[in-house]
Tab-separated table of C-alpha atoms in Angstrom:
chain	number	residue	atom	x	y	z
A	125	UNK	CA	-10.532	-69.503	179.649
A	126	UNK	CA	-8.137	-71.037	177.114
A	127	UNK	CA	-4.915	-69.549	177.257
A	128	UNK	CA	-4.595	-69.823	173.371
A	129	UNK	CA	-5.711	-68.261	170.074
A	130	UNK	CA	-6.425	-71.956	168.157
A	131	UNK	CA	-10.246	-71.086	167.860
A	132	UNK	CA	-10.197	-68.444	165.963
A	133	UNK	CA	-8.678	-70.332	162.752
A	134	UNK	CA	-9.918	-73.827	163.072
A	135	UNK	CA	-13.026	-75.987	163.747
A	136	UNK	CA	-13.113	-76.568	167.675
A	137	UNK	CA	-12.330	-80.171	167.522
A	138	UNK	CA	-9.186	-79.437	165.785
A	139	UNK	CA	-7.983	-77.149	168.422
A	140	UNK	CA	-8.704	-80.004	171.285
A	141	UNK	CA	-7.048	-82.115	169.597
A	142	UNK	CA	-4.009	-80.004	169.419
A	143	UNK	CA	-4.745	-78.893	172.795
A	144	UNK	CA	-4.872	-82.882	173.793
A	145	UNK	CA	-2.032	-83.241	172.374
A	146	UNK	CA	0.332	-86.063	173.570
A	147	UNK	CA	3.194	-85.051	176.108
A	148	UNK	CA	5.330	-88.736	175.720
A	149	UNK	CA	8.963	-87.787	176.573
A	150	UNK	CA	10.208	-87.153	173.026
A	151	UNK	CA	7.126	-85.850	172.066
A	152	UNK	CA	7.580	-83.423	174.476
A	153	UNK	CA	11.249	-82.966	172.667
A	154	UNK	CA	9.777	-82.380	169.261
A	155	UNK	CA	6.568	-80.039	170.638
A	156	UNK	CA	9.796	-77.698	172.365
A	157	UNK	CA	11.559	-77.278	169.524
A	158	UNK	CA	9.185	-77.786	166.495
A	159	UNK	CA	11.343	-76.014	163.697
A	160	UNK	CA	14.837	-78.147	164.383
A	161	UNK	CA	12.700	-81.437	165.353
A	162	UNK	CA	10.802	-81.286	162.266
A	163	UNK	CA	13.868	-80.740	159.745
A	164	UNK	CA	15.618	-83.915	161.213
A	165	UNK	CA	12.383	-85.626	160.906
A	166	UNK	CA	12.510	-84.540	157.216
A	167	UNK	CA	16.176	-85.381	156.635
A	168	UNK	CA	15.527	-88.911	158.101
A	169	UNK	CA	12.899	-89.454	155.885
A	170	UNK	CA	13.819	-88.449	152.977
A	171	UNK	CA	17.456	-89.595	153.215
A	172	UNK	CA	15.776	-93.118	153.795
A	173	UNK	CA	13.558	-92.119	150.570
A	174	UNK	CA	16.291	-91.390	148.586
A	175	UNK	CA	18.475	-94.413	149.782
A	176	UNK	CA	15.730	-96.696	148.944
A	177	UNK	CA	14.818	-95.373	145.979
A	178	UNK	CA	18.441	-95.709	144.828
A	179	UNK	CA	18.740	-99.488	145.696
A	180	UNK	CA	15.446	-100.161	143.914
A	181	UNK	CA	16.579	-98.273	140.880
A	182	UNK	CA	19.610	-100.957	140.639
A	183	UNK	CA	17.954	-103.973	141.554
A	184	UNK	CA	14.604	-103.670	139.530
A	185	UNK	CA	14.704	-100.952	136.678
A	186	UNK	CA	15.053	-102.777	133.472
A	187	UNK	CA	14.490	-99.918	131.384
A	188	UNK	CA	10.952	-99.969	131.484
A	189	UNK	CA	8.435	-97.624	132.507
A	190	UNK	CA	6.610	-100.598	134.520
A	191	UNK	CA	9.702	-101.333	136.659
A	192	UNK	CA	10.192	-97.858	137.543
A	193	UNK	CA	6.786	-97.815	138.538
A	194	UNK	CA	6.977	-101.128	140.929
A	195	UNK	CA	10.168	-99.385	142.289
A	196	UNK	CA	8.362	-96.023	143.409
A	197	UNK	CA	5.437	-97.703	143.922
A	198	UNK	CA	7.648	-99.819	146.402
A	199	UNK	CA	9.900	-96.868	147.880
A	200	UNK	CA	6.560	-94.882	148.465
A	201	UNK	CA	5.227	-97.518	150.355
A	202	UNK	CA	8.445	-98.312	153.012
A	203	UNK	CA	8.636	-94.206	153.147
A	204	UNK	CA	4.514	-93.961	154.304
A	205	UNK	CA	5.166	-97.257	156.670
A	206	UNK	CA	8.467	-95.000	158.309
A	207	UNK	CA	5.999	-91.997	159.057
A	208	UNK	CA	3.500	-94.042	160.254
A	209	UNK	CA	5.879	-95.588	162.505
A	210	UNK	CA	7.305	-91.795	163.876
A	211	UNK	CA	3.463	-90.964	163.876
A	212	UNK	CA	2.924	-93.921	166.553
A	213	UNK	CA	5.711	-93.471	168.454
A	214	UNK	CA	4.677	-89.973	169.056
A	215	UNK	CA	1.493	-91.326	170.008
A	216	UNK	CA	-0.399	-88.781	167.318
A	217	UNK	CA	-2.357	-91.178	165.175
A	218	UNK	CA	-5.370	-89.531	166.295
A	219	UNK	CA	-3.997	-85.957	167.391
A	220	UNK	CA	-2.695	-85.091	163.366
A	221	UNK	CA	-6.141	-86.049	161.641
A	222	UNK	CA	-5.474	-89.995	160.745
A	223	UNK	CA	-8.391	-91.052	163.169
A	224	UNK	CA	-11.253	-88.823	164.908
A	225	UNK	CA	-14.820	-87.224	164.541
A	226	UNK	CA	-14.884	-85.400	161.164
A	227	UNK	CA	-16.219	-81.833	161.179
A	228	UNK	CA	-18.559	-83.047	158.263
A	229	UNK	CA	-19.939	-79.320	158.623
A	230	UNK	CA	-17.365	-78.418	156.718
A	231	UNK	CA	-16.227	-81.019	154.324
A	232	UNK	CA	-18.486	-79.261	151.411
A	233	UNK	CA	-14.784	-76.709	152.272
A	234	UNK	CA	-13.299	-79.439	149.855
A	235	UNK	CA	-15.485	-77.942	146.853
A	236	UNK	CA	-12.502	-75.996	145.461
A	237	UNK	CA	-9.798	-78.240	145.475
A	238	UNK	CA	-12.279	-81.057	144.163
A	239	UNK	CA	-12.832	-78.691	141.136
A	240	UNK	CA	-9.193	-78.562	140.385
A	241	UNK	CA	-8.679	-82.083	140.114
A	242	UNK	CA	-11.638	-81.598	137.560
A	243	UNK	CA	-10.269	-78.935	135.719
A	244	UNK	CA	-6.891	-80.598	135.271
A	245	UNK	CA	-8.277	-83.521	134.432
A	246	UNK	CA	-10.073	-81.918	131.499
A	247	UNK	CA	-7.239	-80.106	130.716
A	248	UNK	CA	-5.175	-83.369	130.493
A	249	UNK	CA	-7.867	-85.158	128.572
A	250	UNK	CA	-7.701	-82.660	126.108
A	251	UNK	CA	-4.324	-83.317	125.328
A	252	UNK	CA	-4.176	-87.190	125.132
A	253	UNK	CA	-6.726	-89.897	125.699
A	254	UNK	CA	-7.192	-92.151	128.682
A	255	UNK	CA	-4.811	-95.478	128.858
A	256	UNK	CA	-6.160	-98.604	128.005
A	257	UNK	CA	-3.511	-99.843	130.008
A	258	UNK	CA	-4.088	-101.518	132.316
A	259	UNK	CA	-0.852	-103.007	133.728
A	260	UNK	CA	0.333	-99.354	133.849
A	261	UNK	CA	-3.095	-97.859	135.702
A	262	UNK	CA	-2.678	-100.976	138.065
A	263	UNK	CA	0.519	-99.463	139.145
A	264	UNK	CA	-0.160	-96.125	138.635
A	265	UNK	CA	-3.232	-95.676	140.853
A	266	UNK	CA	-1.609	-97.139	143.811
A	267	UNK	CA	1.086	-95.413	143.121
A	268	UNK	CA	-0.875	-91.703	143.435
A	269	UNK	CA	-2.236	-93.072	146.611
A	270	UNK	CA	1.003	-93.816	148.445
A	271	UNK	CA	2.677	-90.679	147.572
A	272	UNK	CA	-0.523	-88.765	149.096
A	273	UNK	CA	-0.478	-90.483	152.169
A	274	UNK	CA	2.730	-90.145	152.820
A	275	UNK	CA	3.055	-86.568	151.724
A	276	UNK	CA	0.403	-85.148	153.542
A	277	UNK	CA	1.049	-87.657	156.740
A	278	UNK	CA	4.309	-86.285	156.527
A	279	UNK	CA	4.068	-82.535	156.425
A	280	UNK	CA	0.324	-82.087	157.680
A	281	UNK	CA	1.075	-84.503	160.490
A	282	UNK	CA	4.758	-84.612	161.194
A	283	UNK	CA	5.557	-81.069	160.097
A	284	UNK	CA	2.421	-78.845	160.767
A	285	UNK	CA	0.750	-80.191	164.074
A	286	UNK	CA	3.975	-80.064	166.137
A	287	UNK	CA	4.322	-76.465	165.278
A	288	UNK	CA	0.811	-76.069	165.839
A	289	UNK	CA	1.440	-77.448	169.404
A	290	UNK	CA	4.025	-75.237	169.929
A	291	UNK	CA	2.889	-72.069	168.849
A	292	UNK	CA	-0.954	-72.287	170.282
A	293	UNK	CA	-0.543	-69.329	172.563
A	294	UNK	CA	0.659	-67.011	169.976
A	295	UNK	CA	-1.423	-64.364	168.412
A	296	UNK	CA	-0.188	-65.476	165.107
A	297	UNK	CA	0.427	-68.886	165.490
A	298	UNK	CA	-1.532	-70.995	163.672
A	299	UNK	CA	-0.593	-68.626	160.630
A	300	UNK	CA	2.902	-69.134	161.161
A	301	UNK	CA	2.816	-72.760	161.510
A	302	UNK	CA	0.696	-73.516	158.178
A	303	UNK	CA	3.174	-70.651	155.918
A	304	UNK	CA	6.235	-72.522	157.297
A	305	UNK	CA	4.968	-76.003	157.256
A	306	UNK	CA	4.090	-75.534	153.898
A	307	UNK	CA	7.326	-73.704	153.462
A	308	UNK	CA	9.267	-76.919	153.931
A	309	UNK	CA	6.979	-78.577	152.371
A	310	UNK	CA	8.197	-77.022	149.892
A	311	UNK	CA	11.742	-76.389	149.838
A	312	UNK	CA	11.784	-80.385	150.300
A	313	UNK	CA	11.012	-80.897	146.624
A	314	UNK	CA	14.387	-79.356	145.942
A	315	UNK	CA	16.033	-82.761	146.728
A	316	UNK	CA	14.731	-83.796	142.871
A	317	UNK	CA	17.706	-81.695	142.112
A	318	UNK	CA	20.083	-84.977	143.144
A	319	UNK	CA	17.868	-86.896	140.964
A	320	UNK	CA	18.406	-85.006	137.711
A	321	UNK	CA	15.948	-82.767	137.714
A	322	UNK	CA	16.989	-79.215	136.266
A	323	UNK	CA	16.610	-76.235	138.154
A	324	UNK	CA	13.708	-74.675	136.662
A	325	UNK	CA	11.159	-76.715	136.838
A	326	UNK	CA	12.119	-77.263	140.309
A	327	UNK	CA	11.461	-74.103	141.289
A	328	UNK	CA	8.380	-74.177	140.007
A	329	UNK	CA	7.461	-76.902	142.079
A	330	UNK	CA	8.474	-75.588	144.775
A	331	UNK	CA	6.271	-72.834	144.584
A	332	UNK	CA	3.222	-75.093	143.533
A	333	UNK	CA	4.004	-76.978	146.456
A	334	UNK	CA	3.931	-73.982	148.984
A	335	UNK	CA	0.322	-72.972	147.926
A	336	UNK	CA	-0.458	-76.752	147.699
A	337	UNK	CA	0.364	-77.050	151.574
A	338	UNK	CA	-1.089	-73.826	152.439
A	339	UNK	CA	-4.348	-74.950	150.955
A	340	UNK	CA	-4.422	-78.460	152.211
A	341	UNK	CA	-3.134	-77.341	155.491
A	342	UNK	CA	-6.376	-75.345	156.222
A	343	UNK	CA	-8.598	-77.458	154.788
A	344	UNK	CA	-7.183	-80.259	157.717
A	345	UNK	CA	-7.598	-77.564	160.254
A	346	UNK	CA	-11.529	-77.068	159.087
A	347	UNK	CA	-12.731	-80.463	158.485
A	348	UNK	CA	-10.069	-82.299	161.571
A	349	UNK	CA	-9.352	-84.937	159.463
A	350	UNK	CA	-6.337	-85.572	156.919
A	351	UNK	CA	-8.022	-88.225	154.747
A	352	UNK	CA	-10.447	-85.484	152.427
A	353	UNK	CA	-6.352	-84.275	151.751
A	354	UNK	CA	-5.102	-87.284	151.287
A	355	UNK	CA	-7.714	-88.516	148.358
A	356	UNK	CA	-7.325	-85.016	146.688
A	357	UNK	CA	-3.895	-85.163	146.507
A	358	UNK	CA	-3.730	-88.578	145.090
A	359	UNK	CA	-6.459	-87.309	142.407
A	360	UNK	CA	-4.500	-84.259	141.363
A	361	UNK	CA	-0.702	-86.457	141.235
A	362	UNK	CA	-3.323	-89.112	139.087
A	363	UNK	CA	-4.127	-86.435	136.156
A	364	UNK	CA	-0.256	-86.153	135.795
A	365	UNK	CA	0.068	-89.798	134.422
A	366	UNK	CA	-2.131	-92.672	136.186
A	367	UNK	CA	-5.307	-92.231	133.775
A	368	UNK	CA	-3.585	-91.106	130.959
A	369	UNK	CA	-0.583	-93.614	130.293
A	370	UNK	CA	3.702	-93.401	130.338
A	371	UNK	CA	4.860	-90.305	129.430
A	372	UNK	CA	6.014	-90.191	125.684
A	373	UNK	CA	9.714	-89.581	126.960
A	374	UNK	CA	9.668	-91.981	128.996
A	375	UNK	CA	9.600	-89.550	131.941
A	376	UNK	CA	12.944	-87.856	131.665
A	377	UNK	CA	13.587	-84.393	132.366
A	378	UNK	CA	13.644	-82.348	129.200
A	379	UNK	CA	14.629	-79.140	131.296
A	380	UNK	CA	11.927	-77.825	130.117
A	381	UNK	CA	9.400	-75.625	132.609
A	382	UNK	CA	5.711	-75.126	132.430
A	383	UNK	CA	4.125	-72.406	134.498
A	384	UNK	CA	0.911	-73.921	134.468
A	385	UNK	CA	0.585	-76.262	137.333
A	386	UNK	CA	1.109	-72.981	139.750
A	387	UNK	CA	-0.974	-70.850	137.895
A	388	UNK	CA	-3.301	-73.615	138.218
A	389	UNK	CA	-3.231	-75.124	141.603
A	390	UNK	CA	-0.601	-73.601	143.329
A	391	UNK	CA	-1.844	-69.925	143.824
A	392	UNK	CA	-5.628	-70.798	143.718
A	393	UNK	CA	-4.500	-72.954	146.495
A	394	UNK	CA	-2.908	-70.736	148.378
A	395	UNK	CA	-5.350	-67.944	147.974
A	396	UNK	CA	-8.433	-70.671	149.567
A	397	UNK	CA	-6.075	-71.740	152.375
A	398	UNK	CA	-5.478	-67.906	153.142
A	399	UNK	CA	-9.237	-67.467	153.291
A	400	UNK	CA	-10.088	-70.420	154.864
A	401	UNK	CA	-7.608	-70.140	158.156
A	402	UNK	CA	-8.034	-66.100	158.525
A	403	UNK	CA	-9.005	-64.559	161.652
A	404	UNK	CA	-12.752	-65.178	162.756
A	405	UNK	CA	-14.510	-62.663	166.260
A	406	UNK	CA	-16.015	-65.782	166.444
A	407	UNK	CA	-14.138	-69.553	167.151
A	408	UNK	CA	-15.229	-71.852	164.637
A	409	UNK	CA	-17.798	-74.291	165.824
A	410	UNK	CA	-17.335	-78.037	165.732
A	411	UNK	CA	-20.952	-79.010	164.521
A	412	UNK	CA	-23.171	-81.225	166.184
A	413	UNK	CA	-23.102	-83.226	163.289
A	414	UNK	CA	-19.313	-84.703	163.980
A	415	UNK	CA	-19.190	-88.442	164.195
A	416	UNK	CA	-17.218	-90.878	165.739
């Protein structure tokens, strides 16, 4: 009999995989003190975010919308390659969701967040046309793409499944580690702060963020693979600016604060994660129908 409670929240090849989990020597460091392990990870990476984003800013922004783009675009990308690179080491490629059988069972699960990239698509095409450019959808696209890999790679992967690890024999500990992953998750987006950002909408996004993770966070722990997460994300960051063109102010921070994106996704979010990873009498099955 397992000695653990991972079945009752999660498909069953999730919980091997957790269970499976790699024991490498600092693995084994991170797994014993999840909480701690995971906020250095987090100041590491996004102290190397921020210090690359900085030098990028001075060597390539020319004023232009399209250089500011190349330089996120180019900051994302050397962030994603750092977590990959703490991913490997830790011998979890395969253990956080980045390689595996999908639980294709329950992918249709990724009906709901699928319809809120629709809705806020509409509700962005009703306010401006799609770009018909194409330099700035080039970079833009891309762009959307990086920043969901290495979001959810780094709090679904680097955040949540060490915390998952470490908590697997507590009644309420797959619970736990999803609210506090997503938690930091979002509390991280209050580093915009030291980028200009005013404290309002901040705050906001701090909250979207929190049912964002929540929601994403379950829907990993259903299907046993990050990659449905990773798309969606990049498809909801897309309808704020890839399909649609630059922002009219250049993207500057007005200080202004708009509710909407929590009302939105944030809460609906958090409300299907909620649902999704609540207590079952019986474990979730893995489906016959997972692939290799």
């Amino acid at each position: 009999m397992r000695n653990d409670h991972l079945s009752e929240r999660m498909a069953e090849l999730r919980a091997d995989a957790i269970r499976n989990a790699s024991t490498a020597r600092w693995a084994g460091v991170v797994v014993r003190h999840p909480v701690l392990a995971t906020l250095v990870i987090l100041v590491i990476v996004f102290g190397f975010q921020q210090a690359v984003g900085r030098m990028l800013l001075r060597g390539l922004d020319d004023g232009s919308v399209y250089s500011r783009q190349v330089g996120e675009l180019i900051g994302e990308t050397l962030s994603a390659v750092l977590v990959v690179a703490i991913i490997l080491a830790l011998g979890w490629w395969r253990s956080v969701g980045l390689a595996g059988p999908v639980v294709h069972r329950w992918v249709r699960l990724a009906w709901f967040p699928a319809l809120i990239v629709v809705v806020l698509f509409v509700l962005q095409l009703m306010q401006s046309p799609l770009t018909d450019d194409l330099k700035w959808m080039g970079l833009g696209v891309p762009n959307v793409f990086m920043i969901g890999f290495f979001e959810e790679a780094l709090t679904r992967g680097l955040v949540l499944f060490p915390m998952l690890v470490a908590w697997r024999s507590r009644p309420n500990g797959v619970m736990r580690a999803v609210l506090i992953s997503s938690l930091l998750f979002g509390l991280a987006h209050l580093i915009n702060l030291f980028s200009g950002a005013s404290l309002g909408p901040t705050l906001i996004q701090v909250g979207y963020a929190f049912g964002f993770g929540v929601g994403f966070a379950a829907l990993l722990l259903r299907t046993n693979t990050m990659w449905i997460g990773i798309v969606l994300h990049a498809l909801v960051d897309a309808n704020s600016g890839a399909w649609f063109g630059p922002p009219a102010d250049g993207g500057t921070d007005d200080g202004s604060a708009s509710i909407a994106p929590l009302l939105i996704v944030g809460l609906p979010l958090l409300v299907y994660g909620l649902v999704l990873i609540r207590k079952r009498k019986q474990p979730v099955p893995a489906s016959s129908s997972a692939t290799r």
